[in-house]
PDB file of C-alpha atoms in Angstrom:
ATOM      1  CA  MET A  30      19.106  19.220  -3.291  1.00  0.00           C
ATOM      2  CA  LYS A  31      15.926  20.262  -0.860  1.00  0.00           C
ATOM      3  CA  PRO A  32      14.063  17.104  -0.173  1.00  0.00           C
ATOM      4  CA  GLU A  33      10.835  18.209  -1.794  1.00  0.00           C
ATOM      5  CA  LYS A  34      12.551  19.070  -5.070  1.00  0.00           C
ATOM      6  CA  GLU A  35      14.312  15.344  -5.139  1.00  0.00           C
ATOM      7  CA  LEU A  36      10.483  14.052  -4.367  1.00  0.00           C
ATOM      8  CA  ALA A  37       9.142  15.836  -7.056  1.00  0.00           C
ATOM      9  CA  LEU A  38      11.380  14.715  -9.933  1.00  0.00           C
ATOM     10  CA  LEU A  39      10.378  11.354  -8.600  1.00  0.00           C
ATOM     11  CA  LEU A  40       6.923  12.000 -10.243  1.00  0.00           C
ATOM     12  CA  PRO A  41       6.250   9.875 -13.429  1.00  0.00           C
ATOM     13  CA  LYS A  42       6.054  12.134 -16.453  1.00  0.00           C
ATOM     14  CA  ARG A  43       2.712  11.894 -18.844  1.00  0.00           C
ATOM     15  CA  LYS A  44       3.543  11.745 -22.321  1.00  0.00           C
ATOM     16  CA  PRO A  45       1.059  13.547 -25.011  1.00  0.00           C
ATOM     17  CA  ASP A  46       0.935  10.449 -27.101  1.00  0.00           C
ATOM     18  CA  THR A  47      -0.113   8.039 -24.767  1.00  0.00           C
ATOM     19  CA  TYR A  48      -2.852   5.754 -23.268  1.00  0.00           C
ATOM     20  CA  LYS A  49      -3.969   4.160 -20.358  1.00  0.00           C
ATOM     21  CA  GLY A  50      -1.638   0.939 -20.494  1.00  0.00           C
ATOM     22  CA  ASP A  51       1.311   3.160 -20.180  1.00  0.00           C
ATOM     23  CA  TYR A  52       0.496   3.925 -16.669  1.00  0.00           C
ATOM     24  CA  GLY A  53       0.565   0.440 -15.440  1.00  0.00           C
ATOM     25  CA  HIS A  54      -2.503  -2.298 -14.425  1.00  0.00           C
ATOM     26  CA  LEU A  55      -2.584  -2.632 -10.209  1.00  0.00           C
ATOM     27  CA  PHE A  56      -4.227  -5.523  -9.222  1.00  0.00           C
ATOM     28  CA  VAL A  57      -5.793  -5.026  -5.317  1.00  0.00           C
ATOM     29  CA  LEU A  58      -6.917  -8.107  -3.370  1.00  0.00           C
ATOM     30  CA  ALA A  59      -8.713  -6.273  -0.500  1.00  0.00           C
ATOM     31  CA  GLY A  60     -12.158  -6.099   1.270  1.00  0.00           C
ATOM     32  CA  SER A  61     -14.147  -8.630   3.141  1.00  0.00           C
ATOM     33  CA  VAL A  62     -17.633  -8.523   4.987  1.00  0.00           C
ATOM     34  CA  GLY A  63     -17.606  -5.383   7.179  1.00  0.00           C
ATOM     35  CA  LEU A  64     -14.479  -3.854   5.471  1.00  0.00           C
ATOM     36  CA  THR A  65     -15.432  -2.936   2.207  1.00  0.00           C
ATOM     37  CA  GLY A  66     -14.209   0.767   2.704  1.00  0.00           C
ATOM     38  CA  ALA A  67     -10.679  -0.486   2.912  1.00  0.00           C
ATOM     39  CA  ALA A  68     -10.933  -1.823  -0.787  1.00  0.00           C
ATOM     40  CA  THR A  69     -12.358   1.514  -2.208  1.00  0.00           C
ATOM     41  CA  LEU A  70      -9.846   3.870  -0.140  1.00  0.00           C
ATOM     42  CA  CYS A  71      -7.149   1.825  -1.517  1.00  0.00           C
ATOM     43  CA  SER A  72      -8.160   1.129  -5.050  1.00  0.00           C
ATOM     44  CA  HIS A  73      -9.193   4.601  -5.260  1.00  0.00           C
ATOM     45  CA  SER A  74      -6.314   6.204  -4.312  1.00  0.00           C
ATOM     46  CA  ALA A  75      -4.035   4.406  -6.720  1.00  0.00           C
ATOM     47  CA  LEU A  76      -5.943   5.924  -9.445  1.00  0.00           C
ATOM     48  CA  LEU A  77      -5.591   9.409  -7.854  1.00  0.00           C
ATOM     49  CA  VAL A  78      -1.651   9.021  -8.196  1.00  0.00           C
ATOM     50  CA  GLY A  79      -1.974   8.014 -11.841  1.00  0.00           C
ATOM     51  CA  ALA A  80      -2.182   4.185 -12.193  1.00  0.00           C
ATOM     52  CA  GLY A  81      -3.701   3.624 -15.767  1.00  0.00           C
ATOM     53  CA  LEU A  82      -5.611   0.614 -15.070  1.00  0.00           C
ATOM     54  CA  VAL A  83      -6.783  -0.862 -11.617  1.00  0.00           C
ATOM     55  CA  THR A  84      -8.442  -4.071 -10.738  1.00  0.00           C
ATOM     56  CA  LEU A  85     -10.148  -4.990  -7.307  1.00  0.00           C
ATOM     57  CA  GLY A  86     -10.294  -8.610  -6.598  1.00  0.00           C
ATOM     58  CA  ILE A  87     -13.125  -8.740  -3.819  1.00  0.00           C
ATOM     59  CA  PRO A  88     -15.154 -11.854  -2.292  1.00  0.00           C
ATOM     60  CA  GLU A  89     -17.960 -12.570  -4.911  1.00  0.00           C
ATOM     61  CA  SER A  90     -20.947 -11.626  -2.631  1.00  0.00           C
ATOM     62  CA  LEU A  91     -19.455  -8.163  -2.170  1.00  0.00           C
ATOM     63  CA  ASN A  92     -19.026  -7.565  -5.655  1.00  0.00           C
ATOM     64  CA  PRO A  93     -22.664  -5.822  -6.251  1.00  0.00           C
ATOM     65  CA  VAL A  94     -22.162  -3.450  -3.601  1.00  0.00           C
ATOM     66  CA  MET A  95     -18.422  -2.791  -4.799  1.00  0.00           C
ATOM     67  CA  GLU A  96     -19.707  -1.971  -8.369  1.00  0.00           C
ATOM     68  CA  VAL A  97     -21.807   0.953  -6.826  1.00  0.00           C
ATOM     69  CA  LYS A  98     -19.223   2.193  -4.704  1.00  0.00           C
ATOM     70  CA  LEU A  99     -16.504   2.049  -7.366  1.00  0.00           C
ATOM     71  CA  THR A 100     -16.987   4.077 -10.654  1.00  0.00           C
ATOM     72  CA  GLU A 101     -13.076   3.791 -12.287  1.00  0.00           C
ATOM     73  CA  VAL A 102     -11.934   0.998 -10.656  1.00  0.00           C
ATOM     74  CA  MET A 103     -12.913  -2.767 -12.570  1.00  0.00           C
ATOM     75  CA  THR A 104     -13.776  -5.583 -10.258  1.00  0.00           C
ATOM     76  CA  ARG A 105     -13.290  -9.199 -10.234  1.00  0.00           C
ATOM     77  CA  PRO A 106     -15.605 -11.202  -8.193  1.00  0.00           C
ATOM     78  CA  LEU A 107     -13.605 -14.159  -6.504  1.00  0.00           C
ATOM     79  CA  PRO A 108     -14.455 -17.296  -4.429  1.00  0.00           C
ATOM     80  CA  GLU A 109     -15.001 -16.698  -0.915  1.00  0.00           C
ATOM     81  CA  THR A 110     -14.874 -18.006   2.457  1.00  0.00           C
ATOM     82  CA  LYS A 111     -18.230 -19.114   4.614  1.00  0.00           C
ATOM     83  CA  THR A 112     -17.391 -15.393   6.565  1.00  0.00           C
ATOM     84  CA  GLY A 113     -17.370 -13.494   3.526  1.00  0.00           C
ATOM     85  CA  SER A 114     -13.459 -13.029   2.675  1.00  0.00           C
ATOM     86  CA  LEU A 115     -11.392 -14.456   0.084  1.00  0.00           C
ATOM     87  CA  SER A 116     -10.840 -17.935  -0.023  1.00  0.00           C
ATOM     88  CA  PRO A 117      -7.936 -20.237  -1.010  1.00  0.00           C
ATOM     89  CA  LYS A 118      -9.963 -21.608  -3.977  1.00  0.00           C
ATOM     90  CA  ALA A 119      -9.177 -18.201  -5.421  1.00  0.00           C
ATOM     91  CA  LYS A 120      -5.635 -18.761  -5.850  1.00  0.00           C
ATOM     92  CA  ASP A 121      -5.418 -20.118  -9.354  1.00  0.00           C
ATOM     93  CA  GLU A 122      -7.639 -17.535 -10.741  1.00  0.00           C
ATOM     94  CA  ILE A 123      -5.375 -14.931  -9.121  1.00  0.00           C
ATOM     95  CA  LEU A 124      -2.302 -16.276 -10.050  1.00  0.00           C
ATOM     96  CA  SER A 125      -3.544 -16.485 -13.410  1.00  0.00           C
ATOM     97  CA  PHE A 126      -4.982 -12.769 -13.688  1.00  0.00           C
ATOM     98  CA  GLN A 127      -1.886 -11.263 -11.774  1.00  0.00           C
ATOM     99  CA  LYS A 128       0.063 -12.181 -15.093  1.00  0.00           C
ATOM    100  CA  LYS A 129      -1.774  -9.324 -16.904  1.00  0.00           C
ATOM    101  CA  CYS A 130      -0.656  -6.552 -14.248  1.00  0.00           C
ATOM    102  CA  ASP A 131       2.340  -4.635 -13.140  1.00  0.00           C
ATOM    103  CA  GLY A 132       1.829  -5.036  -9.248  1.00  0.00           C
ATOM    104  CA  VAL A 133      -0.313  -6.489  -6.790  1.00  0.00           C
ATOM    105  CA  ILE A 134      -1.606  -4.890  -3.210  1.00  0.00           C
ATOM    106  CA  ILE A 135      -2.623  -7.495  -0.709  1.00  0.00           C
ATOM    107  CA  GLY A 136      -4.260  -6.802   2.450  1.00  0.00           C
ATOM    108  CA  PRO A 137      -6.669  -4.023   3.330  1.00  0.00           C
ATOM    109  CA  GLY A 138      -9.487  -5.360   4.933  1.00  0.00           C
ATOM    110  CA  LEU A 139      -8.779  -8.792   4.140  1.00  0.00           C
ATOM    111  CA  SER A 140     -10.034 -10.104   7.522  1.00  0.00           C
ATOM    112  CA  ARG A 141      -8.161 -12.607   9.657  1.00  0.00           C
ATOM    113  CA  ASP A 142      -9.878 -15.514   8.819  1.00  0.00           C
ATOM    114  CA  LYS A 143      -7.787 -18.480   8.987  1.00  0.00           C
ATOM    115  CA  GLU A 144      -8.368 -19.760   5.229  1.00  0.00           C
ATOM    116  CA  THR A 145      -7.634 -15.833   4.122  1.00  0.00           C
ATOM    117  CA  LEU A 146      -4.337 -16.101   5.826  1.00  0.00           C
ATOM    118  CA  SER A 147      -3.306 -19.106   4.512  1.00  0.00           C
ATOM    119  CA  LEU A 148      -4.089 -17.687   1.223  1.00  0.00           C
ATOM    120  CA  VAL A 149      -1.878 -14.941   1.630  1.00  0.00           C
ATOM    121  CA  ARG A 150       0.746 -16.869   2.530  1.00  0.00           C
ATOM    122  CA  LEU A 151       0.254 -19.116  -0.759  1.00  0.00           C
ATOM    123  CA  LEU A 152       0.174 -16.204  -3.014  1.00  0.00           C
ATOM    124  CA  LEU A 153       3.378 -14.981  -1.579  1.00  0.00           C
ATOM    125  CA  GLU A 154       5.258 -17.758  -2.522  1.00  0.00           C
ATOM    126  CA  LYS A 155       3.889 -17.795  -5.899  1.00  0.00           C
ATOM    127  CA  ILE A 156       3.089 -14.310  -7.534  1.00  0.00           C
ATOM    128  CA  ASP A 157       5.957 -13.023  -9.857  1.00  0.00           C
ATOM    129  CA  LYS A 158       5.032  -9.519  -9.696  1.00  0.00           C
ATOM    130  CA  PRO A 159       6.041  -6.543  -7.430  1.00  0.00           C
ATOM    131  CA  VAL A 160       3.842  -6.831  -4.225  1.00  0.00           C
ATOM    132  CA  VAL A 161       2.844  -4.361  -1.495  1.00  0.00           C
ATOM    133  CA  LEU A 162       1.697  -6.463   1.692  1.00  0.00           C
ATOM    134  CA  ASP A 163      -0.453  -4.197   4.051  1.00  0.00           C
ATOM    135  CA  ALA A 164      -2.549  -4.753   7.005  1.00  0.00           C
ATOM    136  CA  ASP A 165      -4.187  -8.225   7.409  1.00  0.00           C
ATOM    137  CA  GLY A 166      -1.735  -9.576   4.404  1.00  0.00           C
ATOM    138  CA  ILE A 167       0.918  -8.542   7.227  1.00  0.00           C
ATOM    139  CA  ASN A 168      -0.597 -10.322   9.781  1.00  0.00           C
ATOM    140  CA  ALA A 169      -0.537 -13.749   7.890  1.00  0.00           C
ATOM    141  CA  LEU A 170       3.275 -13.185   8.362  1.00  0.00           C
ATOM    142  CA  THR A 171       3.227 -13.878  11.650  1.00  0.00           C
ATOM    143  CA  GLY A 172       5.005 -16.862  12.931  1.00  0.00           C
ATOM    144  CA  ASN A 173       5.735 -17.481   8.926  1.00  0.00           C
ATOM    145  CA  LEU A 174       8.869 -15.178   8.413  1.00  0.00           C
ATOM    146  CA  ASP A 175      10.404 -17.633   6.552  1.00  0.00           C
ATOM    147  CA  ILE A 176       8.319 -16.810   3.603  1.00  0.00           C
ATOM    148  CA  LEU A 177      10.134 -13.535   3.124  1.00  0.00           C
ATOM    149  CA  LYS A 178      13.131 -16.040   2.491  1.00  0.00           C
ATOM    150  CA  LYS A 179      11.739 -18.077  -0.462  1.00  0.00           C
ATOM    151  CA  ARG A 180      10.420 -14.768  -2.072  1.00  0.00           C
ATOM    152  CA  LYS A 181      12.346 -13.893  -4.968  1.00  0.00           C
ATOM    153  CA  ASN A 182      10.386 -10.745  -6.366  1.00  0.00           C
ATOM    154  CA  SER A 183      10.252  -7.242  -4.961  1.00  0.00           C
ATOM    155  CA  LEU A 184       8.098  -6.634  -1.791  1.00  0.00           C
ATOM    156  CA  VAL A 185       7.017  -3.663   0.514  1.00  0.00           C
ATOM    157  CA  LEU A 186       5.858  -4.152   3.832  1.00  0.00           C
ATOM    158  CA  THR A 187       3.464  -0.853   5.219  1.00  0.00           C
ATOM    159  CA  PRO A 188       2.980  -1.676   8.895  1.00  0.00           C
ATOM    160  CA  HIS A 189       1.677   0.194  11.671  1.00  0.00           C
ATOM    161  CA  LEU A 190       3.572  -0.349  14.844  1.00  0.00           C
ATOM    162  CA  GLY A 191       1.433  -2.724  16.086  1.00  0.00           C
ATOM    163  CA  GLU A 192       1.508  -5.078  13.244  1.00  0.00           C
ATOM    164  CA  PHE A 193       5.299  -4.697  13.131  1.00  0.00           C
ATOM    165  CA  SER A 194       5.613  -5.278  16.848  1.00  0.00           C
ATOM    166  CA  ARG A 195       3.343  -8.863  16.046  1.00  0.00           C
ATOM    167  CA  VAL A 196       5.565  -9.570  13.199  1.00  0.00           C
ATOM    168  CA  ILE A 197       8.363  -9.549  15.022  1.00  0.00           C
ATOM    169  CA  GLY A 198       7.839 -10.492  18.243  1.00  0.00           C
ATOM    170  CA  SER A 199       8.601  -7.460  20.267  1.00  0.00           C
ATOM    171  CA  PRO A 200       6.624  -5.350  22.417  1.00  0.00           C
ATOM    172  CA  VAL A 201       4.986  -2.054  20.846  1.00  0.00           C
ATOM    173  CA  GLU A 202       6.991   0.093  23.416  1.00  0.00           C
ATOM    174  CA  GLU A 203       9.850  -1.407  22.522  1.00  0.00           C
ATOM    175  CA  VAL A 204       9.750  -0.672  18.792  1.00  0.00           C
ATOM    176  CA  LYS A 205       8.490   2.810  19.481  1.00  0.00           C
ATOM    177  CA  GLU A 206      11.934   3.318  21.266  1.00  0.00           C
ATOM    178  CA  ASN A 207      13.979   1.511  18.812  1.00  0.00           C
ATOM    179  CA  ARG A 208      11.938   1.725  15.321  1.00  0.00           C
ATOM    180  CA  ILE A 209      14.790   3.027  13.380  1.00  0.00           C
ATOM    181  CA  THR A 210      17.138   0.176  14.351  1.00  0.00           C
ATOM    182  CA  LEU A 211      14.505  -2.600  14.210  1.00  0.00           C
ATOM    183  CA  ALA A 212      13.405  -1.283  11.037  1.00  0.00           C
ATOM    184  CA  LYS A 213      16.953  -1.263   9.178  1.00  0.00           C
ATOM    185  CA  ARG A 214      17.538  -4.695  10.858  1.00  0.00           C
ATOM    186  CA  PHE A 215      13.913  -6.101   9.640  1.00  0.00           C
ATOM    187  CA  ALA A 216      14.623  -4.752   6.101  1.00  0.00           C
ATOM    188  CA  GLU A 217      18.205  -6.035   5.796  1.00  0.00           C
ATOM    189  CA  ASN A 218      17.460  -9.562   7.041  1.00  0.00           C
ATOM    190  CA  TYR A 219      14.625 -10.170   4.525  1.00  0.00           C
ATOM    191  CA  ASN A 220      15.817  -7.704   1.708  1.00  0.00           C
ATOM    192  CA  ILE A 221      12.435  -5.989   1.182  1.00  0.00           C
ATOM    193  CA  THR A 222      11.316  -2.317   1.516  1.00  0.00           C
ATOM    194  CA  LEU A 223       9.828  -1.223   4.869  1.00  0.00           C
ATOM    195  CA  VAL A 224       7.451   1.373   5.375  1.00  0.00           C
ATOM    196  CA  LEU A 225       7.118   1.629   9.454  1.00  0.00           C
ATOM    197  CA  LYS A 226       3.942   3.904   9.859  1.00  0.00           C
ATOM    198  CA  GLY A 227       3.451   6.544  12.450  1.00  0.00           C
ATOM    199  CA  TYR A 228       4.857   9.801  13.353  1.00  0.00           C
ATOM    200  CA  ARG A 229       7.661  10.788  11.079  1.00  0.00           C
ATOM    201  CA  THR A 230       7.064   7.430   9.224  1.00  0.00           C
ATOM    202  CA  VAL A 231      10.492   5.528   8.221  1.00  0.00           C
ATOM    203  CA  VAL A 232      11.037   3.957   4.920  1.00  0.00           C
ATOM    204  CA  ILE A 233      14.005   1.497   4.551  1.00  0.00           C
ATOM    205  CA  ASP A 234      15.190  -0.235   1.215  1.00  0.00           C
ATOM    206  CA  GLY A 235      16.754  -3.443   2.184  1.00  0.00           C
ATOM    207  CA  GLY A 236      18.641  -2.148   4.798  1.00  0.00           C
ATOM    208  CA  ARG A 237      20.559   0.456   2.636  1.00  0.00           C
ATOM    209  CA  GLN A 238      18.513   3.802   2.218  1.00  0.00           C
ATOM    210  CA  SER A 239      16.188   5.320   4.282  1.00  0.00           C
ATOM    211  CA  TYR A 240      13.984   8.222   4.333  1.00  0.00           C
ATOM    212  CA  ILE A 241      12.239   9.687   7.485  1.00  0.00           C
ATOM    213  CA  ASN A 242       9.211  11.794   6.533  1.00  0.00           C
ATOM    214  CA  ASN A 243       8.191  15.333   7.743  1.00  0.00           C
ATOM    215  CA  THR A 244       4.508  15.756   6.608  1.00  0.00           C
ATOM    216  CA  GLY A 245       1.487  14.546   8.274  1.00  0.00           C
ATOM    217  CA  ASN A 246      -0.240  15.020  11.416  1.00  0.00           C
ATOM    218  CA  PRO A 247      -2.064  13.602  14.403  1.00  0.00           C
ATOM    219  CA  GLY A 248      -5.330  13.589  12.683  1.00  0.00           C
ATOM    220  CA  MET A 249      -4.147  11.260  10.001  1.00  0.00           C
ATOM    221  CA  ALA A 250      -4.531   8.312  13.326  1.00  0.00           C
ATOM    222  CA  THR A 251      -7.973   7.540  11.799  1.00  0.00           C
ATOM    223  CA  ALA A 252      -9.478   4.411  10.185  1.00  0.00           C
ATOM    224  CA  GLY A 253      -8.600   3.846   6.372  1.00  0.00           C
ATOM    225  CA  SER A 254      -5.509   6.213   6.369  1.00  0.00           C
ATOM    226  CA  GLY A 255      -3.507   3.448   6.122  1.00  0.00           C
ATOM    227  CA  ASP A 256      -5.479   2.211   3.293  1.00  0.00           C
ATOM    228  CA  VAL A 257      -4.910   5.401   1.127  1.00  0.00           C
ATOM    229  CA  LEU A 258      -1.128   5.436   1.454  1.00  0.00           C
ATOM    230  CA  THR A 259      -1.118   1.796   0.271  1.00  0.00           C
ATOM    231  CA  GLY A 260      -3.140   2.430  -2.959  1.00  0.00           C
ATOM    232  CA  MET A 261      -1.193   5.659  -3.668  1.00  0.00           C
ATOM    233  CA  LEU A 262       2.428   3.231  -3.117  1.00  0.00           C
ATOM    234  CA  GLY A 263       0.730   0.607  -5.357  1.00  0.00           C
ATOM    235  CA  GLY A 264      -0.139   3.300  -8.167  1.00  0.00           C
ATOM    236  CA  PHE A 265       3.403   4.729  -8.285  1.00  0.00           C
ATOM    237  CA  LEU A 266       4.714   1.514  -8.338  1.00  0.00           C
ATOM    238  CA  VAL A 267       3.285  -0.037 -11.739  1.00  0.00           C
ATOM    239  CA  GLN A 268       3.884   3.647 -12.977  1.00  0.00           C
ATOM    240  CA  GLY A 269       7.515   2.099 -13.213  1.00  0.00           C
ATOM    241  CA  LEU A 270       9.031   3.711 -10.152  1.00  0.00           C
ATOM    242  CA  GLY A 271      11.125   1.682  -7.846  1.00  0.00           C
ATOM    243  CA  LEU A 272      10.002   0.341  -4.696  1.00  0.00           C
ATOM    244  CA  PHE A 273      11.952   2.783  -2.111  1.00  0.00           C
ATOM    245  CA  GLY A 274      11.011   5.814  -4.790  1.00  0.00           C
ATOM    246  CA  ALA A 275       7.466   4.852  -5.116  1.00  0.00           C
ATOM    247  CA  ALA A 276       7.597   4.465  -1.137  1.00  0.00           C
ATOM    248  CA  LYS A 277       8.977   8.056  -0.412  1.00  0.00           C
ATOM    249  CA  LEU A 278       6.889   9.920  -3.075  1.00  0.00           C
ATOM    250  CA  SER A 279       3.800   8.165  -1.599  1.00  0.00           C
ATOM    251  CA  VAL A 280       4.334   8.941   2.131  1.00  0.00           C
ATOM    252  CA  TYR A 281       5.129  12.207   1.658  1.00  0.00           C
ATOM    253  CA  LEU A 282       2.156  12.972  -0.545  1.00  0.00           C
ATOM    254  CA  HIS A 283      -0.022  11.036   1.999  1.00  0.00           C
ATOM    255  CA  GLY A 284       1.084  13.045   4.949  1.00  0.00           C
ATOM    256  CA  LEU A 285       0.863  16.303   2.730  1.00  0.00           C
ATOM    257  CA  ALA A 286      -2.690  15.666   1.747  1.00  0.00           C
ATOM    258  CA  GLY A 287      -3.297  14.922   5.179  1.00  0.00           C
ATOM    259  CA  ASP A 288      -1.912  18.553   6.094  1.00  0.00           C
ATOM    260  CA  LEU A 289      -4.050  19.937   3.613  1.00  0.00           C
ATOM    261  CA  ALA A 290      -7.218  18.183   4.919  1.00  0.00           C
ATOM    262  CA  ALA A 291      -6.721  18.780   8.426  1.00  0.00           C
ATOM    263  CA  ARG A 292      -6.504  22.824   7.666  1.00  0.00           C
ATOM    264  CA  GLU A 293     -10.033  22.580   6.370  1.00  0.00           C
ATOM    265  CA  LYS A 294     -11.347  20.240   8.542  1.00  0.00           C
ATOM    266  CA  THR A 295      -9.259  20.216  11.505  1.00  0.00           C
ATOM    267  CA  GLU A 296      -7.317  17.308  13.054  1.00  0.00           C
ATOM    268  CA  TYR A 297     -10.463  16.265  15.148  1.00  0.00           C
ATOM    269  CA  SER A 298     -12.845  15.770  12.117  1.00  0.00           C
ATOM    270  CA  LEU A 299     -10.324  14.762   9.367  1.00  0.00           C
ATOM    271  CA  VAL A 300     -11.036  11.165   8.302  1.00  0.00           C
ATOM    272  CA  ALA A 301      -9.662   8.924   5.505  1.00  0.00           C
ATOM    273  CA  SER A 302     -11.608  10.374   2.586  1.00  0.00           C
ATOM    274  CA  ASP A 303     -10.637  13.743   3.173  1.00  0.00           C
ATOM    275  CA  ILE A 304      -7.018  12.705   2.588  1.00  0.00           C
ATOM    276  CA  LEU A 305      -8.276  11.138  -0.509  1.00  0.00           C
ATOM    277  CA  GLU A 306      -9.438  14.214  -1.691  1.00  0.00           C
ATOM    278  CA  ASN A 307      -6.526  16.255  -1.109  1.00  0.00           C
ATOM    279  CA  ILE A 308      -4.373  13.826  -3.308  1.00  0.00           C
ATOM    280  CA  PRO A 309      -4.827  15.703  -6.580  1.00  0.00           C
ATOM    281  CA  LYS A 310      -3.833  19.205  -4.116  1.00  0.00           C
ATOM    282  CA  ALA A 311      -0.802  17.820  -2.559  1.00  0.00           C
ATOM    283  CA  ILE A 312       0.560  16.519  -6.270  1.00  0.00           C
ATOM    284  CA  LYS A 313       0.078  19.671  -7.684  1.00  0.00           C
ATOM    285  CA  LEU A 314       1.923  21.588  -4.620  1.00  0.00           C
ATOM    286  CA  LEU A 315       4.765  19.052  -5.396  1.00  0.00           C
ATOM    287  CA  ALA A 316       4.672  19.160  -8.896  1.00  0.00           C
ATOM    288  CA  ILE A 317       5.581  23.038  -8.570  1.00  0.00           C
ATOM    289  CA  ASN A 318       9.053  22.162  -6.985  1.00  0.00           C
ATOM    290  CA  LYS A 319       9.802  20.529 -10.404  1.00  0.00           C
ATOM    291  CA  ARG A 320       9.833  23.757 -12.228  1.00  0.00           C
TER     292      ARG A 320
END
């Protein structure tokens, strides 16, 4: 079976007699002062792949601007630090709300505030739903990988080469040269699904199954591109796809949307919102392979 045909079969079915609750509720913990774009791109992309409901947990002082930036995404203002990022004081409210959801994203634009990174580590130990960990959420693991051993529920990590090198303590050049081997070893050691982003993004499922993506272009090396991918992954995850299936499908469609955007905007002028806008076209093209 052709890879495109196999991926097309992963697209969730939409039943005639249905409502938004049938397609999952995603809780996104993202954003801080100066990084509201990451929260916007991530939340919006989850809806564009079919998630029924998306709630964005945001530092309370940023809620007014997010109410303007986002129309279809619900927001939940949460306690914040002095620097305008999520505070550990938000822990109990987050843990209570996540029980109503089907999956959680942690990381886009959270900042590297020490208090916020401490909150991330606390949440990873307590959240009992599937988690997609990205960006600053991944940075919280540096020097604290034992948390992954303690976590009992499913987890997807989506690092770029720099984030992955920091987490495993190896130079970026070494990661580039041995990325598949290192990715497999890490995913197996910690029993997680790993999406190692970059040229020919690698998806590893606990060191067992692997997928190397063939879509995408250099124009996608732009701020916010990873936030779009993370939202797509979370959106598919809450619709009932397994971690590996959701990761493969998201990576492929993300790259395809980027390729469609590059045809119109060129690789030089492509920005993350162009990828976002081309998600529907990418899904439409892939869906043709289901026929």
